[in-house]
Amino acid sequence: MATDAIRRHAVWQSTGLRNALILLALWEIIGQLGLVAGGALPPPSDILIRLWQDRGDYPNHIGATLYASVMGFLIGNAVAIAAGVAFALSPALLRLFRGINIAAFALPPIAIAPILALTMSGMAPRITLAALGVYFVTMTATVIGLSQADSRAEDVVRAYGGSRWTVLRLVQFRGAVPSILAGLRIAAPNAVLGAILAEFGGGGRWGLGTYLLGSLGRGEPDRLWGIGLIATLIAGLSYAGFALLSRRLLGATKAVTLNTAVPTGGTASTCLSARVRMALATVLLPFALWWALIKLSGAPAMIAKTPGDVFEYLFLSQGAAAAQARLLAALAETLPITFIGMAAGLAFAFLLAILSRLMPRFIEAFMPVALITQTMPLVALTPLLVLILGRGPSLTLWITISVTFFPAFVTLAQGIALVPKSAEDLPRAYGASRWTEMRMVTIPASLPYLFAATRLTVPRALLGVMIAEWLATGRGLGNLLNQSRGYLDYGMIWSVAAVSVILSVVFYQLVVVAERQVLARLGMATPE
């Protein structure tokens, strides 16, 4: 069995290398002929030459981004693991912090990057955004890993007089190592993305985001591609490093995937008043934390806005009507393309997941491209696509699809792969075709994973649209956020950030409600 697994892995590696070389060869030919937007896609040879010419610029920029990414990664994961342990020990605490956890998951980094730049100094905004990027994934992985420990081993430790801490240390935490490593693998590229997004938000001379932003108007595609590829290489190596560590510690045949649902801490209390109090506390706690952080930061009231200040700006001030009109106009431009992009990304991911079952060879050939779009930071990808697609709606739609399809595809492919073989044998026995089998058995059985993929794509779709609006199209919430920075309209900056987070949380919760209704009617297990 182990020999077969090693052989399959070797075959996959050789196939991936061959496909990557073919892709590079095609890229070189297309770039040399100038077939894409008059040279907007330069050949790899030109990019490498430009990288060599700019080699003196990169050490300081890479060093600044790596410092912020590593510090944010360490701090964010330390907080995440500590929070995961606390939540695993206290389900009530997990339910209480559910609103904060969902907000952290749904938070569009592009919306709060300007706020962090306004209220913090030095490297603090970059480290903070990098830490926020890793918190949710690692926290969820820790809670899931601790909650799925072997109950029989726990009973043995307790029978010998072991304390709650002893059970946690000897059984639960050891059993949670595979899940935590899987979380760290996913979180590592997020730290790089968070640091680069903070660099885009302003502040600091060095950093790949700063370098990319300063190079946008120079009309040098080879330099932009070089910066983007360096950023992608850093994110990809961080992912590969933890994947290698997982393989070393867990073995080549063990794979760990993460559920995207936010853990809730078990069954809710049967007392109606207790449920109401918990629900109110869950909703109010994020706003209380927002208010406390503003007060503790010591930032000037003109810059740092509390929830009350944002409410006054939008509804009670003299310019409230004008502010509402600008915000609603931006929402009218952002939301439709967000929904269209999310639907298109899910549809593309669903098609790829089906093909992964029906045509595995095709997916193996496609995976190198998919992995590049997954590890390349969004802010590095956007300027490159501007060169190819221009600044119209097609750019926004393409970016939204590219940032949503891969995590959705991984989730859906996992669900399809886990459908029991015995369930598929029945329609085959009656002569059903492969497609009929997929339609009647495989797809319905993987519905929970479809909803999980939808939960995962909601905040990523909004993030992709806002980045495209910020950097390229000059429309929607992203552009309003950018304009407000230029006008020093701090009230609008905070309003856009708050609305973006609230929208992401609301959309996430709507998906959860729909999931519960649909799966309950089908008699499937629903998330707590």
PDB file of N, CA, C and O in Angstrom, residues 178-235:
ATOM      1  N   PRO A 178      -2.214  17.077  13.464  1.00  0.00           N
ATOM      2  CA  PRO A 178      -2.465  17.078  12.009  1.00  0.00           C
ATOM      3  C   PRO A 178      -3.379  18.217  11.573  1.00  0.00           C
ATOM      4  O   PRO A 178      -3.123  18.858  10.544  1.00  0.00           O
ATOM      5  N   SER A 179      -4.435  18.474  12.352  1.00  0.00           N
ATOM      6  CA  SER A 179      -5.365  19.546  11.995  1.00  0.00           C
ATOM      7  C   SER A 179      -4.689  20.907  12.086  1.00  0.00           C
ATOM      8  O   SER A 179      -4.871  21.765  11.209  1.00  0.00           O
ATOM      9  N   ILE A 180      -3.894  21.129  13.130  1.00  0.00           N
ATOM     10  CA  ILE A 180      -3.212  22.413  13.294  1.00  0.00           C
ATOM     11  C   ILE A 180      -2.206  22.634  12.159  1.00  0.00           C
ATOM     12  O   ILE A 180      -2.086  23.742  11.621  1.00  0.00           O
ATOM     13  N   LEU A 181      -1.478  21.590  11.793  1.00  0.00           N
ATOM     14  CA  LEU A 181      -0.525  21.717  10.685  1.00  0.00           C
ATOM     15  C   LEU A 181      -1.237  22.050   9.376  1.00  0.00           C
ATOM     16  O   LEU A 181      -0.728  22.831   8.563  1.00  0.00           O
ATOM     17  N   ALA A 182      -2.409  21.464   9.173  1.00  0.00           N
ATOM     18  CA  ALA A 182      -3.178  21.800   7.977  1.00  0.00           C
ATOM     19  C   ALA A 182      -3.589  23.266   8.010  1.00  0.00           C
ATOM     20  O   ALA A 182      -3.564  23.964   6.986  1.00  0.00           O
ATOM     21  N   GLY A 183      -3.975  23.758   9.185  1.00  0.00           N
ATOM     22  CA  GLY A 183      -4.323  25.160   9.310  1.00  0.00           C
ATOM     23  C   GLY A 183      -3.136  26.073   9.051  1.00  0.00           C
ATOM     24  O   GLY A 183      -3.262  27.094   8.360  1.00  0.00           O
ATOM     25  N   LEU A 184      -1.966  25.722   9.573  1.00  0.00           N
ATOM     26  CA  LEU A 184      -0.773  26.536   9.344  1.00  0.00           C
ATOM     27  C   LEU A 184      -0.393  26.566   7.870  1.00  0.00           C
ATOM     28  O   LEU A 184       0.084  27.590   7.367  1.00  0.00           O
ATOM     29  N   ARG A 185      -0.606  25.447   7.181  1.00  0.00           N
ATOM     30  CA  ARG A 185      -0.288  25.385   5.753  1.00  0.00           C
ATOM     31  C   ARG A 185      -1.144  26.377   4.965  1.00  0.00           C
ATOM     32  O   ARG A 185      -0.656  27.045   4.050  1.00  0.00           O
ATOM     33  N   ILE A 186      -2.420  26.474   5.329  1.00  0.00           N
ATOM     34  CA  ILE A 186      -3.314  27.405   4.636  1.00  0.00           C
ATOM     35  C   ILE A 186      -3.055  28.833   5.080  1.00  0.00           C
ATOM     36  O   ILE A 186      -3.168  29.775   4.297  1.00  0.00           O
ATOM     37  N   ALA A 187      -2.695  29.015   6.357  1.00  0.00           N
ATOM     38  CA  ALA A 187      -2.526  30.354   6.907  1.00  0.00           C
ATOM     39  C   ALA A 187      -1.270  31.045   6.403  1.00  0.00           C
ATOM     40  O   ALA A 187      -1.234  32.281   6.312  1.00  0.00           O
ATOM     41  N   ALA A 188      -0.232  30.291   6.070  1.00  0.00           N
ATOM     42  CA  ALA A 188       1.044  30.903   5.696  1.00  0.00           C
ATOM     43  C   ALA A 188       0.919  31.864   4.505  1.00  0.00           C
ATOM     44  O   ALA A 188       1.386  33.014   4.579  1.00  0.00           O
ATOM     45  N   PRO A 189       0.294  31.474   3.368  1.00  0.00           N
ATOM     46  CA  PRO A 189       0.134  32.447   2.284  1.00  0.00           C
ATOM     47  C   PRO A 189      -0.761  33.619   2.669  1.00  0.00           C
ATOM     48  O   PRO A 189      -0.588  34.723   2.148  1.00  0.00           O
ATOM     49  N   ASN A 190      -1.724  33.395   3.567  1.00  0.00           N
ATOM     50  CA  ASN A 190      -2.593  34.486   4.004  1.00  0.00           C
ATOM     51  C   ASN A 190      -1.803  35.573   4.716  1.00  0.00           C
ATOM     52  O   ASN A 190      -2.145  36.758   4.637  1.00  0.00           O
ATOM     53  N   ALA A 191      -0.764  35.188   5.454  1.00  0.00           N
ATOM     54  CA  ALA A 191       0.067  36.180   6.138  1.00  0.00           C
ATOM     55  C   ALA A 191       0.788  37.067   5.123  1.00  0.00           C
ATOM     56  O   ALA A 191       0.898  38.281   5.302  1.00  0.00           O
ATOM     57  N   VAL A 192       1.280  36.465   4.048  1.00  0.00           N
ATOM     58  CA  VAL A 192       1.953  37.236   2.996  1.00  0.00           C
ATOM     59  C   VAL A 192       0.968  38.200   2.335  1.00  0.00           C
ATOM     60  O   VAL A 192       1.276  39.385   2.125  1.00  0.00           O
ATOM     61  N   LEU A 193      -0.233  37.717   2.028  1.00  0.00           N
ATOM     62  CA  LEU A 193      -1.251  38.564   1.414  1.00  0.00           C
ATOM     63  C   LEU A 193      -1.609  39.720   2.338  1.00  0.00           C
ATOM     64  O   LEU A 193      -1.730  40.866   1.891  1.00  0.00           O
ATOM     65  N   GLY A 194      -1.783  39.443   3.635  1.00  0.00           N
ATOM     66  CA  GLY A 194      -2.133  40.503   4.569  1.00  0.00           C
ATOM     67  C   GLY A 194      -1.071  41.579   4.635  1.00  0.00           C
ATOM     68  O   GLY A 194      -1.387  42.785   4.649  1.00  0.00           O
ATOM     69  N   ALA A 195       0.200  41.182   4.669  1.00  0.00           N
ATOM     70  CA  ALA A 195       1.283  42.164   4.724  1.00  0.00           C
ATOM     71  C   ALA A 195       1.307  43.029   3.465  1.00  0.00           C
ATOM     72  O   ALA A 195       1.471  44.258   3.538  1.00  0.00           O
ATOM     73  N   ILE A 196       1.121  42.418   2.299  1.00  0.00           N
ATOM     74  CA  ILE A 196       1.164  43.185   1.045  1.00  0.00           C
ATOM     75  C   ILE A 196      -0.033  44.121   0.953  1.00  0.00           C
ATOM     76  O   ILE A 196       0.096  45.269   0.498  1.00  0.00           O
ATOM     77  N   LEU A 197      -1.202  43.667   1.391  1.00  0.00           N
ATOM     78  CA  LEU A 197      -2.380  44.535   1.380  1.00  0.00           C
ATOM     79  C   LEU A 197      -2.177  45.736   2.290  1.00  0.00           C
ATOM     80  O   LEU A 197      -2.588  46.854   1.959  1.00  0.00           O
ATOM     81  N   ALA A 198      -1.564  45.530   3.441  1.00  0.00           N
ATOM     82  CA  ALA A 198      -1.291  46.654   4.343  1.00  0.00           C
ATOM     83  C   ALA A 198      -0.310  47.626   3.700  1.00  0.00           C
ATOM     84  O   ALA A 198      -0.417  48.849   3.891  1.00  0.00           O
ATOM     85  N   GLU A 199       0.650  47.120   2.940  1.00  0.00           N
ATOM     86  CA  GLU A 199       1.586  47.990   2.232  1.00  0.00           C
ATOM     87  C   GLU A 199       0.860  48.820   1.179  1.00  0.00           C
ATOM     88  O   GLU A 199       1.212  49.978   0.945  1.00  0.00           O
ATOM     89  N   PHE A 200      -0.162  48.243   0.568  1.00  0.00           N
ATOM     90  CA  PHE A 200      -0.978  49.000  -0.373  1.00  0.00           C
ATOM     91  C   PHE A 200      -1.765  50.077   0.345  1.00  0.00           C
ATOM     92  O   PHE A 200      -2.081  51.116  -0.232  1.00  0.00           O
ATOM     93  N   GLY A 201      -2.135  49.828   1.603  1.00  0.00           N
ATOM     94  CA  GLY A 201      -2.929  50.791   2.357  1.00  0.00           C
ATOM     95  C   GLY A 201      -2.177  52.059   2.693  1.00  0.00           C
ATOM     96  O   GLY A 201      -2.784  53.054   3.096  1.00  0.00           O
ATOM     97  N   GLY A 202      -0.863  52.059   2.563  1.00  0.00           N
ATOM     98  CA  GLY A 202      -0.087  53.267   2.812  1.00  0.00           C
ATOM     99  C   GLY A 202       0.883  53.076   3.962  1.00  0.00           C
ATOM    100  O   GLY A 202       0.705  52.238   4.829  1.00  0.00           O
ATOM    101  N   GLY A 203       1.897  53.880   3.963  1.00  0.00           N
ATOM    102  CA  GLY A 203       2.867  53.866   5.043  1.00  0.00           C
ATOM    103  C   GLY A 203       4.052  52.975   4.723  1.00  0.00           C
ATOM    104  O   GLY A 203       3.894  51.847   4.273  1.00  0.00           O
ATOM    105  N   GLY A 204       5.252  53.494   4.975  1.00  0.00           N
ATOM    106  CA  GLY A 204       6.448  52.692   4.775  1.00  0.00           C
ATOM    107  C   GLY A 204       7.037  52.869   3.387  1.00  0.00           C
ATOM    108  O   GLY A 204       6.317  53.023   2.395  1.00  0.00           O
ATOM    109  N   ARG A 205       8.356  52.841   3.327  1.00  0.00           N
ATOM    110  CA  ARG A 205       9.054  52.993   2.048  1.00  0.00           C
ATOM    111  C   ARG A 205       9.291  51.661   1.375  1.00  0.00           C
ATOM    112  O   ARG A 205       9.342  51.574   0.145  1.00  0.00           O
ATOM    113  N   TRP A 206       9.462  50.598   2.175  1.00  0.00           N
ATOM    114  CA  TRP A 206       9.850  49.312   1.620  1.00  0.00           C
ATOM    115  C   TRP A 206       8.706  48.313   1.710  1.00  0.00           C
ATOM    116  O   TRP A 206       7.831  48.416   2.562  1.00  0.00           O
ATOM    117  N   GLY A 207       8.750  47.318   0.832  1.00  0.00           N
ATOM    118  CA  GLY A 207       7.747  46.256   0.794  1.00  0.00           C
ATOM    119  C   GLY A 207       7.335  45.977  -0.633  1.00  0.00           C
ATOM    120  O   GLY A 207       7.326  46.886  -1.485  1.00  0.00           O
ATOM    121  N   LEU A 208       7.001  44.718  -0.919  1.00  0.00           N
ATOM    122  CA  LEU A 208       6.618  44.359  -2.284  1.00  0.00           C
ATOM    123  C   LEU A 208       5.345  45.074  -2.719  1.00  0.00           C
ATOM    124  O   LEU A 208       5.198  45.425  -3.896  1.00  0.00           O
ATOM    125  N   GLY A 209       4.413  45.275  -1.781  1.00  0.00           N
ATOM    126  CA  GLY A 209       3.201  46.023  -2.118  1.00  0.00           C
ATOM    127  C   GLY A 209       3.515  47.457  -2.478  1.00  0.00           C
ATOM    128  O   GLY A 209       2.961  48.014  -3.444  1.00  0.00           O
ATOM    129  N   THR A 210       4.403  48.092  -1.731  1.00  0.00           N
ATOM    130  CA  THR A 210       4.824  49.462  -2.031  1.00  0.00           C
ATOM    131  C   THR A 210       5.532  49.523  -3.389  1.00  0.00           C
ATOM    132  O   THR A 210       5.293  50.435  -4.195  1.00  0.00           O
ATOM    133  N   TYR A 211       6.387  48.554  -3.639  1.00  0.00           N
ATOM    134  CA  TYR A 211       7.124  48.501  -4.909  1.00  0.00           C
ATOM    135  C   TYR A 211       6.163  48.311  -6.079  1.00  0.00           C
ATOM    136  O   TYR A 211       6.296  48.961  -7.133  1.00  0.00           O
ATOM    137  N   LEU A 212       5.186  47.443  -5.909  1.00  0.00           N
ATOM    138  CA  LEU A 212       4.206  47.185  -6.965  1.00  0.00           C
ATOM    139  C   LEU A 212       3.352  48.420  -7.216  1.00  0.00           C
ATOM    140  O   LEU A 212       3.096  48.791  -8.370  1.00  0.00           O
ATOM    141  N   LEU A 213       2.913  49.064  -6.142  1.00  0.00           N
ATOM    142  CA  LEU A 213       2.078  50.252  -6.280  1.00  0.00           C
ATOM    143  C   LEU A 213       2.843  51.368  -6.987  1.00  0.00           C
ATOM    144  O   LEU A 213       2.295  52.068  -7.842  1.00  0.00           O
ATOM    145  N   GLY A 214       4.130  51.534  -6.664  1.00  0.00           N
ATOM    146  CA  GLY A 214       4.923  52.571  -7.308  1.00  0.00           C
ATOM    147  C   GLY A 214       5.265  52.269  -8.747  1.00  0.00           C
ATOM    148  O   GLY A 214       5.663  53.173  -9.490  1.00  0.00           O
ATOM    149  N   SER A 215       5.118  51.016  -9.170  1.00  0.00           N
ATOM    150  CA  SER A 215       5.478  50.620 -10.538  1.00  0.00           C
ATOM    151  C   SER A 215       4.276  50.572 -11.474  1.00  0.00           C
ATOM    152  O   SER A 215       4.459  50.300 -12.673  1.00  0.00           O
ATOM    153  N   LEU A 216       3.072  50.834 -10.955  1.00  0.00           N
ATOM    154  CA  LEU A 216       1.877  50.648 -11.778  1.00  0.00           C
ATOM    155  C   LEU A 216       1.817  51.595 -12.970  1.00  0.00           C
ATOM    156  O   LEU A 216       1.372  51.222 -14.045  1.00  0.00           O
ATOM    157  N   GLY A 217       2.238  52.821 -12.786  1.00  0.00           N
ATOM    158  CA  GLY A 217       2.080  53.809 -13.851  1.00  0.00           C
ATOM    159  C   GLY A 217       3.242  53.917 -14.809  1.00  0.00           C
ATOM    160  O   GLY A 217       3.267  54.830 -15.647  1.00  0.00           O
ATOM    161  N   ARG A 218       4.205  53.031 -14.741  1.00  0.00           N
ATOM    162  CA  ARG A 218       5.411  53.149 -15.564  1.00  0.00           C
ATOM    163  C   ARG A 218       5.317  52.422 -16.901  1.00  0.00           C
ATOM    164  O   ARG A 218       6.215  52.549 -17.726  1.00  0.00           O
ATOM    165  N   GLY A 219       4.275  51.635 -17.107  1.00  0.00           N
ATOM    166  CA  GLY A 219       4.140  50.927 -18.374  1.00  0.00           C
ATOM    167  C   GLY A 219       5.235  49.920 -18.627  1.00  0.00           C
ATOM    168  O   GLY A 219       5.746  49.827 -19.749  1.00  0.00           O
ATOM    169  N   GLU A 220       5.619  49.180 -17.571  1.00  0.00           N
ATOM    170  CA  GLU A 220       6.677  48.185 -17.691  1.00  0.00           C
ATOM    171  C   GLU A 220       6.139  46.818 -17.260  1.00  0.00           C
ATOM    172  O   GLU A 220       6.287  46.417 -16.103  1.00  0.00           O
ATOM    173  N   PRO A 221       5.498  46.098 -18.172  1.00  0.00           N
ATOM    174  CA  PRO A 221       4.882  44.823 -17.795  1.00  0.00           C
ATOM    175  C   PRO A 221       5.865  43.819 -17.210  1.00  0.00           C
ATOM    176  O   PRO A 221       5.528  43.071 -16.297  1.00  0.00           O
ATOM    177  N   ASP A 222       7.109  43.799 -17.751  1.00  0.00           N
ATOM    178  CA  ASP A 222       8.062  42.811 -17.247  1.00  0.00           C
ATOM    179  C   ASP A 222       8.395  43.049 -15.779  1.00  0.00           C
ATOM    180  O   ASP A 222       8.596  42.105 -15.014  1.00  0.00           O
ATOM    181  N   ARG A 223       8.448  44.320 -15.343  1.00  0.00           N
ATOM    182  CA  ARG A 223       8.703  44.603 -13.931  1.00  0.00           C
ATOM    183  C   ARG A 223       7.515  44.183 -13.067  1.00  0.00           C
ATOM    184  O   ARG A 223       7.683  43.582 -12.007  1.00  0.00           O
ATOM    185  N   LEU A 224       6.299  44.494 -13.522  1.00  0.00           N
ATOM    186  CA  LEU A 224       5.107  44.112 -12.753  1.00  0.00           C
ATOM    187  C   LEU A 224       5.021  42.594 -12.614  1.00  0.00           C
ATOM    188  O   LEU A 224       4.716  42.079 -11.526  1.00  0.00           O
ATOM    189  N   TRP A 225       5.276  41.891 -13.703  1.00  0.00           N
ATOM    190  CA  TRP A 225       5.248  40.428 -13.638  1.00  0.00           C
ATOM    191  C   TRP A 225       6.346  39.902 -12.720  1.00  0.00           C
ATOM    192  O   TRP A 225       6.143  38.926 -11.982  1.00  0.00           O
ATOM    193  N   GLY A 226       7.494  40.537 -12.736  1.00  0.00           N
ATOM    194  CA  GLY A 226       8.571  40.109 -11.845  1.00  0.00           C
ATOM    195  C   GLY A 226       8.202  40.260 -10.385  1.00  0.00           C
ATOM    196  O   GLY A 226       8.407  39.349  -9.565  1.00  0.00           O
ATOM    197  N   ILE A 227       7.619  41.417 -10.028  1.00  0.00           N
ATOM    198  CA  ILE A 227       7.193  41.627  -8.639  1.00  0.00           C
ATOM    199  C   ILE A 227       6.123  40.622  -8.257  1.00  0.00           C
ATOM    200  O   ILE A 227       6.147  40.039  -7.160  1.00  0.00           O
ATOM    201  N   GLY A 228       5.169  40.412  -9.183  1.00  0.00           N
ATOM    202  CA  GLY A 228       4.103  39.457  -8.896  1.00  0.00           C
ATOM    203  C   GLY A 228       4.617  38.047  -8.695  1.00  0.00           C
ATOM    204  O   GLY A 228       4.167  37.328  -7.796  1.00  0.00           O
ATOM    205  N   LEU A 229       5.572  37.641  -9.517  1.00  0.00           N
ATOM    206  CA  LEU A 229       6.114  36.290  -9.392  1.00  0.00           C
ATOM    207  C   LEU A 229       6.933  36.124  -8.109  1.00  0.00           C
ATOM    208  O   LEU A 229       6.919  35.053  -7.491  1.00  0.00           O
ATOM    209  N   ILE A 230       7.649  37.173  -7.693  1.00  0.00           N
ATOM    210  CA  ILE A 230       8.383  37.097  -6.430  1.00  0.00           C
ATOM    211  C   ILE A 230       7.410  36.942  -5.267  1.00  0.00           C
ATOM    212  O   ILE A 230       7.622  36.126  -4.356  1.00  0.00           O
ATOM    213  N   ALA A 231       6.334  37.721  -5.281  1.00  0.00           N
ATOM    214  CA  ALA A 231       5.330  37.603  -4.231  1.00  0.00           C
ATOM    215  C   ALA A 231       4.698  36.218  -4.230  1.00  0.00           C
ATOM    216  O   ALA A 231       4.464  35.615  -3.170  1.00  0.00           O
ATOM    217  N   THR A 232       4.435  35.699  -5.427  1.00  0.00           N
ATOM    218  CA  THR A 232       3.864  34.357  -5.540  1.00  0.00           C
ATOM    219  C   THR A 232       4.831  33.300  -5.026  1.00  0.00           C
ATOM    220  O   THR A 232       4.438  32.346  -4.350  1.00  0.00           O
ATOM    221  N   LEU A 233       6.102  33.477  -5.344  1.00  0.00           N
ATOM    222  CA  LEU A 233       7.115  32.516  -4.893  1.00  0.00           C
ATOM    223  C   LEU A 233       7.191  32.483  -3.367  1.00  0.00           C
ATOM    224  O   LEU A 233       7.276  31.403  -2.768  1.00  0.00           O
ATOM    225  N   ILE A 234       7.139  33.649  -2.731  1.00  0.00           N
ATOM    226  CA  ILE A 234       7.187  33.687  -1.263  1.00  0.00           C
ATOM    227  C   ILE A 234       5.975  32.991  -0.675  1.00  0.00           C
ATOM    228  O   ILE A 234       6.091  32.162   0.241  1.00  0.00           O
ATOM    229  N   ALA A 235       4.782  33.300  -1.205  1.00  0.00           N
ATOM    230  CA  ALA A 235       3.565  32.667  -0.683  1.00  0.00           C
ATOM    231  C   ALA A 235       3.577  31.165  -0.946  1.00  0.00           C
ATOM    232  O   ALA A 235       3.205  30.365  -0.078  1.00  0.00           O
TER     233      ALA A 235
END
